[in-house]
PDB file of C-alpha atoms in Angstrom:
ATOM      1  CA  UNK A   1      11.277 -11.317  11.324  1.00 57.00           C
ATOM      2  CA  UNK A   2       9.807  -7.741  10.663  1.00 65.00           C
ATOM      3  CA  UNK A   3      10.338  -6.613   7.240  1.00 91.00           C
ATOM      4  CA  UNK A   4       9.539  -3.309   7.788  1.00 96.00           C
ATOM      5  CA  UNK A   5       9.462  -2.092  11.101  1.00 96.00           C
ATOM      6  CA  UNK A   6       7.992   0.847  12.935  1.00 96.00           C
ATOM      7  CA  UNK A   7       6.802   2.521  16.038  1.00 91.00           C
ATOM      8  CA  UNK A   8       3.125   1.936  16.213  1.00 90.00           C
ATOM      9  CA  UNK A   9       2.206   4.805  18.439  1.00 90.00           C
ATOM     10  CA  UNK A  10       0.029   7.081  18.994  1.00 93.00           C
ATOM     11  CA  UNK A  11       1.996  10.264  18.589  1.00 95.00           C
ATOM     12  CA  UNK A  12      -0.163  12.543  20.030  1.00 96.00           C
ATOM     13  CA  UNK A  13       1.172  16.155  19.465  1.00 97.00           C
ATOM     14  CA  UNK A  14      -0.221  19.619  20.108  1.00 97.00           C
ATOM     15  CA  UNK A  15      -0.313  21.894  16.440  1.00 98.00           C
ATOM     16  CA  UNK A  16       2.981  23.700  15.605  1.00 97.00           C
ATOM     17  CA  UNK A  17       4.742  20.852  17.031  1.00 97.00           C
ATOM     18  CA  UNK A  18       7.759  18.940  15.506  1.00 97.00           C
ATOM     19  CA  UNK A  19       7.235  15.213  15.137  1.00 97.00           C
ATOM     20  CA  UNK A  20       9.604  12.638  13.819  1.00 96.00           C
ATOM     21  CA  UNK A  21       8.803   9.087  12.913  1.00 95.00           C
ATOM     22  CA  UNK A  22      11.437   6.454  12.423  1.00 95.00           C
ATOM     23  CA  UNK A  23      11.497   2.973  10.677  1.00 96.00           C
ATOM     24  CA  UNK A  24      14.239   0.273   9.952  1.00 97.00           C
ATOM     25  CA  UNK A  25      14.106  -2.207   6.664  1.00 96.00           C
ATOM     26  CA  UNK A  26      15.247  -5.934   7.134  1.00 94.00           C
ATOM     27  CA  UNK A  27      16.480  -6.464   3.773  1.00 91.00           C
ATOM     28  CA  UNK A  28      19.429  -4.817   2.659  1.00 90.00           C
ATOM     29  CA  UNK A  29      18.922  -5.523  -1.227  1.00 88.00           C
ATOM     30  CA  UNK A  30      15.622  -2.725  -1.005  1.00 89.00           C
ATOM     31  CA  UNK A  31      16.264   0.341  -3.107  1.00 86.00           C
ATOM     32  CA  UNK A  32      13.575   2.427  -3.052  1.00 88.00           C
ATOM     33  CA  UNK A  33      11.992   3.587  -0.014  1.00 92.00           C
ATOM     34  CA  UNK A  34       8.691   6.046   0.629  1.00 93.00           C
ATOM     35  CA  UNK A  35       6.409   7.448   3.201  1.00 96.00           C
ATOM     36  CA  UNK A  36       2.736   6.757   2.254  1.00 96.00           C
ATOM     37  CA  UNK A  37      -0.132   8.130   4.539  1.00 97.00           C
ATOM     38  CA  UNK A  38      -3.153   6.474   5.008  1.00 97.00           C
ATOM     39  CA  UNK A  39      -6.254   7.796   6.820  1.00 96.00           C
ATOM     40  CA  UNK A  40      -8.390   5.771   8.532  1.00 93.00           C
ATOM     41  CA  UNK A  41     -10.074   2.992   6.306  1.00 88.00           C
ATOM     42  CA  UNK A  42      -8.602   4.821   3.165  1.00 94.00           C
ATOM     43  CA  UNK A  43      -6.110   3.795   0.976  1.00 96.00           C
ATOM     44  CA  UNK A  44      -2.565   4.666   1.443  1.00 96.00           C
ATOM     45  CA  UNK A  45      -1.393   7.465  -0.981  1.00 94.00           C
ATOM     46  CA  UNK A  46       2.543   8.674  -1.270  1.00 93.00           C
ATOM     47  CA  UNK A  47       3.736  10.841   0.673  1.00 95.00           C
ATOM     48  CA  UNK A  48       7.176  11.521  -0.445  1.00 94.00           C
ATOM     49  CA  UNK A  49       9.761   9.197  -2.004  1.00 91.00           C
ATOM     50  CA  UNK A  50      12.869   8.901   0.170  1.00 92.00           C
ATOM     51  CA  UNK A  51      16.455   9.800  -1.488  1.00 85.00           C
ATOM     52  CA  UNK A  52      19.695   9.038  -0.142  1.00 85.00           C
ATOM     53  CA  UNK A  53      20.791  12.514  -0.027  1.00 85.00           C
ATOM     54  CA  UNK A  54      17.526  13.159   1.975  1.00 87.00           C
ATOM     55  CA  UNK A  55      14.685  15.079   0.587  1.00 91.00           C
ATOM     56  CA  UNK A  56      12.144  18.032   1.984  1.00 94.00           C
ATOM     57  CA  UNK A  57       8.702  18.537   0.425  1.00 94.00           C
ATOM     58  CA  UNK A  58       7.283  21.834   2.776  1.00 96.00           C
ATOM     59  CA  UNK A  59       7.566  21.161   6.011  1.00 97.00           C
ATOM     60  CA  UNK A  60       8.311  17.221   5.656  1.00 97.00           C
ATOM     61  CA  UNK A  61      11.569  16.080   5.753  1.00 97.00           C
ATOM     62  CA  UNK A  62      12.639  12.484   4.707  1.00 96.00           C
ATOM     63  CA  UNK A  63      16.239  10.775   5.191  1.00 96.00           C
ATOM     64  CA  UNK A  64      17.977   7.556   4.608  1.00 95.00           C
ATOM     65  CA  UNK A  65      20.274   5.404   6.353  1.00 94.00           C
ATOM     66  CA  UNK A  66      21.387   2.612   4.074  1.00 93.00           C
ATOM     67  CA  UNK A  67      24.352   1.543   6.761  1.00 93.00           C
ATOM     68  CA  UNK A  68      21.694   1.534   9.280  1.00 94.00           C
ATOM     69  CA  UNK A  69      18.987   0.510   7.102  1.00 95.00           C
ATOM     70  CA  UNK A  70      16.850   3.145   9.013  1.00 95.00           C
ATOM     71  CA  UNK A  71      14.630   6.043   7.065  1.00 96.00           C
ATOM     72  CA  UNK A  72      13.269   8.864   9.018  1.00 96.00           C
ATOM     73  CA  UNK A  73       9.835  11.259   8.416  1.00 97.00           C
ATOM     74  CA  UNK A  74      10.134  14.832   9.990  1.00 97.00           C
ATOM     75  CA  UNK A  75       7.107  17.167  10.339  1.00 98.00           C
ATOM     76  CA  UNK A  76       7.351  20.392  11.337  1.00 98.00           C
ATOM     77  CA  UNK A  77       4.652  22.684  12.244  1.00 98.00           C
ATOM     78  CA  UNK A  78       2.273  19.893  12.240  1.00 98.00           C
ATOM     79  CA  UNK A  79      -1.446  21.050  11.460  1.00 98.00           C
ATOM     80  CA  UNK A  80      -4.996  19.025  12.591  1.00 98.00           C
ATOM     81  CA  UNK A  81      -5.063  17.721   8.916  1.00 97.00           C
ATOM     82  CA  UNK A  82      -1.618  15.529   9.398  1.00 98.00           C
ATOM     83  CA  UNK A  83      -3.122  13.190  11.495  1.00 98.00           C
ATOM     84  CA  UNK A  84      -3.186   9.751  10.089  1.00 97.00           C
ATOM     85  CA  UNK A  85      -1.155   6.838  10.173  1.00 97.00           C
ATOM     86  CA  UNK A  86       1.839   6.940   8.460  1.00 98.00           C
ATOM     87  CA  UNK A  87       3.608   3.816   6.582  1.00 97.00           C
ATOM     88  CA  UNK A  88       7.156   3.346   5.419  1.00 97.00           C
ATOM     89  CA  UNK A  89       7.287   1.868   2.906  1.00 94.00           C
ATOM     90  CA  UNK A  90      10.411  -0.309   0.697  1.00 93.00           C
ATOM     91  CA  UNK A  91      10.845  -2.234  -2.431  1.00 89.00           C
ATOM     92  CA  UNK A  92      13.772  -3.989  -4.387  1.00 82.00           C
ATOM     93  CA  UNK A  93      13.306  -2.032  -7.302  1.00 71.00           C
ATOM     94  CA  UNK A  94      11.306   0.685  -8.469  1.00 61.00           C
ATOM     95  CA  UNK A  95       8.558   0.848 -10.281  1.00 56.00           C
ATOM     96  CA  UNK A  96       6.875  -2.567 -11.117  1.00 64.00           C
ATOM     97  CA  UNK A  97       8.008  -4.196  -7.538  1.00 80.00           C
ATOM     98  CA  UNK A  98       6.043  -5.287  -4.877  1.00 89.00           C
ATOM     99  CA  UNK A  99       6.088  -2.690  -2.077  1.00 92.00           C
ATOM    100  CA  UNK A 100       6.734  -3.933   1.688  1.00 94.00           C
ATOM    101  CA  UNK A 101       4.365  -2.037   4.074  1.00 96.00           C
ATOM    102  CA  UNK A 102       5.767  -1.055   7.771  1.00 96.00           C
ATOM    103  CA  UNK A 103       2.482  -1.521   9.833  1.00 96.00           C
ATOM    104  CA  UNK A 104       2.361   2.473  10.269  1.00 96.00           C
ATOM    105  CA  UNK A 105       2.877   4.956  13.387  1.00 97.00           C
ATOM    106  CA  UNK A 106      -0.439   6.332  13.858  1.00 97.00           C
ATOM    107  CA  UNK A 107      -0.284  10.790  14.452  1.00 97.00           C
ATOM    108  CA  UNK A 108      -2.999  12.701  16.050  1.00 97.00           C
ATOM    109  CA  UNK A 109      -2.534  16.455  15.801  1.00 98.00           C
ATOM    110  CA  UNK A 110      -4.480  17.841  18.877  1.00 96.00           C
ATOM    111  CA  UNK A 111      -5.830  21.606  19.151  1.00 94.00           C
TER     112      UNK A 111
ATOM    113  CA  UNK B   1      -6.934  13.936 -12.407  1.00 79.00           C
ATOM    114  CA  UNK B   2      -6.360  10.371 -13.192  1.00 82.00           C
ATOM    115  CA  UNK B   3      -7.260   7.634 -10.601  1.00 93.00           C
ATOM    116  CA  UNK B   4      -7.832   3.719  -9.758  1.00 96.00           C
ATOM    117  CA  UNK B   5     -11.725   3.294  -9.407  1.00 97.00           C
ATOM    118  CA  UNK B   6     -12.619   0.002  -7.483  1.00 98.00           C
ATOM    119  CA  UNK B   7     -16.037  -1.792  -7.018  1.00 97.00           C
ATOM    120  CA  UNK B   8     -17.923  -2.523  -5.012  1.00 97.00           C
ATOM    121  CA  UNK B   9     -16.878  -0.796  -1.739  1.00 97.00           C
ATOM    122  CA  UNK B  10     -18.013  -3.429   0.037  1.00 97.00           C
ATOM    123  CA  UNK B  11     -18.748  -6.630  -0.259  1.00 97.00           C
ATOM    124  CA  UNK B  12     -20.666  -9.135   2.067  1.00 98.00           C
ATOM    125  CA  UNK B  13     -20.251 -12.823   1.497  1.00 97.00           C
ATOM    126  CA  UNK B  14     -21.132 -15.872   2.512  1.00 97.00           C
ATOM    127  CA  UNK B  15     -18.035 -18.520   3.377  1.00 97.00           C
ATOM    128  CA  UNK B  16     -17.476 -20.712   0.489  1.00 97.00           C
ATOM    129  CA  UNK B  17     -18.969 -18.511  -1.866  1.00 97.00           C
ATOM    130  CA  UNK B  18     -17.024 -16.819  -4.773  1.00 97.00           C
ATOM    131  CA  UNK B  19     -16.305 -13.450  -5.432  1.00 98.00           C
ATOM    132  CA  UNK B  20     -14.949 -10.970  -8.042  1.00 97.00           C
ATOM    133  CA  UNK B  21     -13.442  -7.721  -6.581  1.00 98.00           C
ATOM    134  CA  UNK B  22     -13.249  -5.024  -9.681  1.00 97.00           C
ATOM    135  CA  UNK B  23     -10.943  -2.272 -10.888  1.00 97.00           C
ATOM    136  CA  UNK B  24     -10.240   0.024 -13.328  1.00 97.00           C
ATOM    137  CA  UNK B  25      -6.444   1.476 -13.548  1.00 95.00           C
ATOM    138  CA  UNK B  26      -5.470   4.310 -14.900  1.00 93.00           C
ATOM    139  CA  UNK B  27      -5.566   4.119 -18.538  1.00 89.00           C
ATOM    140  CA  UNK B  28      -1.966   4.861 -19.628  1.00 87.00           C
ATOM    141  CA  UNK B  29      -0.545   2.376 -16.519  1.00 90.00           C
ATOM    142  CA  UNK B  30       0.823  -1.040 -17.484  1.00 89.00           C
ATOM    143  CA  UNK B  31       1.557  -2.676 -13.991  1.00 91.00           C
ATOM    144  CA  UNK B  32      -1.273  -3.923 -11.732  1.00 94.00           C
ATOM    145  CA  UNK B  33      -1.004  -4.935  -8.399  1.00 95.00           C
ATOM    146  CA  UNK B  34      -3.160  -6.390  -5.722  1.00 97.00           C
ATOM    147  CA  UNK B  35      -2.950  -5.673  -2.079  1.00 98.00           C
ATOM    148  CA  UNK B  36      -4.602  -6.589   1.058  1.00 98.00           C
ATOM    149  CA  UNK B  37      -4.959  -5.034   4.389  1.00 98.00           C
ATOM    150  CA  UNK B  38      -6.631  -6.892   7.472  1.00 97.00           C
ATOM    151  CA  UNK B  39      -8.103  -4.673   9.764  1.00 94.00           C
ATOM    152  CA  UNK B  40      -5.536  -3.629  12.349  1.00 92.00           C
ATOM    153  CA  UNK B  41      -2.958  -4.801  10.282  1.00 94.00           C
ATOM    154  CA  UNK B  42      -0.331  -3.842   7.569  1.00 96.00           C
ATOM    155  CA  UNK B  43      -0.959  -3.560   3.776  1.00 97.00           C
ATOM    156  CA  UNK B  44       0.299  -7.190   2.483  1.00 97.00           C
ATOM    157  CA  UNK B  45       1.227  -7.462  -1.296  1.00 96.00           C
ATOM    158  CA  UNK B  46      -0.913 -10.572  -3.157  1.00 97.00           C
ATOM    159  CA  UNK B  47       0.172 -10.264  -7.062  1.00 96.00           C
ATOM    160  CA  UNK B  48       1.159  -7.942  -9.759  1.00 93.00           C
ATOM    161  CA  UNK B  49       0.217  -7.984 -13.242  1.00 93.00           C
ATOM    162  CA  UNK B  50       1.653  -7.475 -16.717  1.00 90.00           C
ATOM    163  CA  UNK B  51       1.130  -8.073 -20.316  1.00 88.00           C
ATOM    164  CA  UNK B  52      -1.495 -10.440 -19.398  1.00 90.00           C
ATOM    165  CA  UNK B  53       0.103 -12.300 -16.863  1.00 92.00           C
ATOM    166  CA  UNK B  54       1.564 -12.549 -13.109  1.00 94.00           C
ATOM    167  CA  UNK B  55       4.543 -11.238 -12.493  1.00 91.00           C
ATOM    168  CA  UNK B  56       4.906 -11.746  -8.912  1.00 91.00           C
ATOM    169  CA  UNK B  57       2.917 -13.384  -6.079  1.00 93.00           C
ATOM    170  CA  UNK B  58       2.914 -13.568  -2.467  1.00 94.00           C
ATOM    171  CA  UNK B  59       2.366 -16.692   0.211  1.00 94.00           C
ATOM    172  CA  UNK B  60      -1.026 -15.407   0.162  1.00 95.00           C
ATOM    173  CA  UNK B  61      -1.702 -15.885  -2.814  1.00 96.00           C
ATOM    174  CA  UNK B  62      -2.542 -19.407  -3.436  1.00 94.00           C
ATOM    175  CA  UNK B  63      -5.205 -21.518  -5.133  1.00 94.00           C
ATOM    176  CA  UNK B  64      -7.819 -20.079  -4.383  1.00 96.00           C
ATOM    177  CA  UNK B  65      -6.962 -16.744  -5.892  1.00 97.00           C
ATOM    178  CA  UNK B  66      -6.975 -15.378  -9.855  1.00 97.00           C
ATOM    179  CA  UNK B  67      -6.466 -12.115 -11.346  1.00 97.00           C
ATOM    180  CA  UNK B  68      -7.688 -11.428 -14.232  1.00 95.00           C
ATOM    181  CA  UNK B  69      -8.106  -8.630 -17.293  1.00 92.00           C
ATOM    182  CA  UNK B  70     -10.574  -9.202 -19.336  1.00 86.00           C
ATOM    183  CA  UNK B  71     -11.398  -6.528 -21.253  1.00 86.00           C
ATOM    184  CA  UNK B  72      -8.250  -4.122 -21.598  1.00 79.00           C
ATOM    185  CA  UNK B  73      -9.449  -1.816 -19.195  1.00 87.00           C
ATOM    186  CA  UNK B  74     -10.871  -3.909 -15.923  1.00 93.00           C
ATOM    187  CA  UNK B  75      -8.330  -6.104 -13.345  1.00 96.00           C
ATOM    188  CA  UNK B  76     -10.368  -8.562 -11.083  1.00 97.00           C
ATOM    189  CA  UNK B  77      -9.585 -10.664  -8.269  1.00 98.00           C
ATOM    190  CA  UNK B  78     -11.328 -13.541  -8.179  1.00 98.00           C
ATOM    191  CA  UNK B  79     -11.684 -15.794  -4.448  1.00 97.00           C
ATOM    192  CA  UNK B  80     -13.170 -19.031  -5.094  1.00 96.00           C
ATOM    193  CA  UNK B  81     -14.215 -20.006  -1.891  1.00 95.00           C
ATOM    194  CA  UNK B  82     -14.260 -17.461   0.418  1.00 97.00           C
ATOM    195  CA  UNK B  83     -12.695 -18.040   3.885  1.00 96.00           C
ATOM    196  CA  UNK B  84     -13.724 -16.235   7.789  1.00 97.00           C
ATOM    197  CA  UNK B  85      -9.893 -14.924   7.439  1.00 96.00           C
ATOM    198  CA  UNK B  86     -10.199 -13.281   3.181  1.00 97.00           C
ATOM    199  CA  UNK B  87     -12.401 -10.634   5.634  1.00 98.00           C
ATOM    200  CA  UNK B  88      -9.857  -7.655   4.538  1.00 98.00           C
ATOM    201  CA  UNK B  89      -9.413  -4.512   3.077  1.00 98.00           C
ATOM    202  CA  UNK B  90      -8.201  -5.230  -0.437  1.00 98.00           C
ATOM    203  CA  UNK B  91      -6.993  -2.705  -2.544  1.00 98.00           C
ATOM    204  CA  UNK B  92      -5.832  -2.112  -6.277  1.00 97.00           C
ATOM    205  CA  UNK B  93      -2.930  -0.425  -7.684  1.00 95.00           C
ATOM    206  CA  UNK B  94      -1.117   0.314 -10.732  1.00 93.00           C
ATOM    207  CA  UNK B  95       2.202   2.331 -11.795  1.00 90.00           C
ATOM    208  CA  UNK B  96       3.095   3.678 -15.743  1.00 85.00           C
ATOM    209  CA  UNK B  97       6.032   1.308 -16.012  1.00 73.00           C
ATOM    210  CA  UNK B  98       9.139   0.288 -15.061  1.00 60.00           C
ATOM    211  CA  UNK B  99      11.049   3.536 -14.026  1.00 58.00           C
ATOM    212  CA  UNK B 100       7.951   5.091 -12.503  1.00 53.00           C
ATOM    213  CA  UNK B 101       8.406   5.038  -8.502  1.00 63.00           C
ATOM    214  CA  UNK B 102       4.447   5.664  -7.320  1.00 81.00           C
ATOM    215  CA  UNK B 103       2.031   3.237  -7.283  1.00 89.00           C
ATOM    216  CA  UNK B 104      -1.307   4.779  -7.339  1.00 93.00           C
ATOM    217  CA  UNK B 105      -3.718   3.007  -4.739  1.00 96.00           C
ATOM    218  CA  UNK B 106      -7.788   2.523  -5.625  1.00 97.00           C
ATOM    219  CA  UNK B 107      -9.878   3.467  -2.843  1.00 97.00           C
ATOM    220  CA  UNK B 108     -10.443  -0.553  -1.921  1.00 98.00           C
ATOM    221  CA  UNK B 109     -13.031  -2.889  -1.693  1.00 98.00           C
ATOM    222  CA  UNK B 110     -13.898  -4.153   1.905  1.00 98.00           C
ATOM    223  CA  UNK B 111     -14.653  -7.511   1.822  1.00 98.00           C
ATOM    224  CA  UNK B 112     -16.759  -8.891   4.706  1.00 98.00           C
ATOM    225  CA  UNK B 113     -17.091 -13.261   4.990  1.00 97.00           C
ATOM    226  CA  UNK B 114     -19.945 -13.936   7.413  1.00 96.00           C
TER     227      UNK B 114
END
């Protein structure tokens, strides 16, 4: 069973495009959920946190399902320098919790 | 701006052999955390680390592992006897405390068992 579960891709998207990525969570007890990015052989660094209410940082939108245990990324007017591979990301807690990786959905913003 | 500093970068070992993967966390952070990522594959949680002692480990994490902080301002991970499948990614992180949502990643060590 998939703890964290995403669409591997490749997204491959022309700039200016709109792009949204998509990700469900097994385990209903998680309560804090983020998009990190990672580039390749990097480490991953946050994105954006993910509220219930949902939550826009620019032109990235995040939202949350809890019923559906599903949490959504947005990007719109996507640029070269988005392309990476992008992980969703749960815990149980906050803060000093282990964080459950999704295996990423890999973007590549074309010109 | 504050960061996680890991050494080396990478590592080459020999199977069976021990290492010691290195990091400094940012100063003011009290949480540690050790992470894994095989090539290809997800980021996998091994252990996290506070007031001197593990908090939390994984399935991964077994015998052959130890964290460490010796000195108040370096975390290790220690492999005793390095295995064909330890060949990862492995990176460091640490968070302020307990209300504090981001952990803050080191750039990683790639370790490499011949």
């Amino acid at each position: 069973r998939k703890e964290v579960e995403q669409d591997p891709g490749p997204f491959n998207v022309p700039e200016g495009a709109t792009v949204a990525f998509n990700c469900t969570y097994s385990n209903s007890a998680s309560q804090s959920f983020f998009w990190y990015r990672q580039d390749c052989r990097k480490e991953p660094k946050l994105l954006m946190s993910v509220y219930s209410s949902g939550n826009e940082d620019g032109r990235f939108t995040a939202q949350l399902n809890r019923a559906s245990q599903y949490i959504s990324l947005l990007i719109r007017d996507s640029k070269l320098s988005d392309s990476a591979t992008y992980l969703c990301v749960v815990s149980l807690l906050s803060g000093n919790t282990p964080l459950v990786f999704g295996k990423g959905t890999r973007l590549s913003v074309i010109a | 701006e504050p960061e996680v500093t890991q050494t080396p970068s990478h590592q080459v070992t020999q199977m069976g052999q021990e290492v010691i993967l290195r990091c400094v966390p940012i100063s003011n952070h009290l949480y540690f955390y050790w992470y894994r990522q095989i090539l290809g594959q997800k980021v996998e949680f091994l252990v996290s680390f506070y007031n001197n002692e593990i908090s939390e480990k994984s399935e991964i994490f077994d015998d052959q592992f130890s964290v460490e902080r010796p000195d108040g301002s370096n975390f290790t991970l220690k492999i005793r006897s390095t295995k064909l499948e330890d060949s990862a990614m492995y990176f460091c992180a640490s968070t302020r405390d307990s209300v504090g949502n981001e952990q803050f990643f080191g750039p990683g060590t790639r370790l490499t068992v011949l």
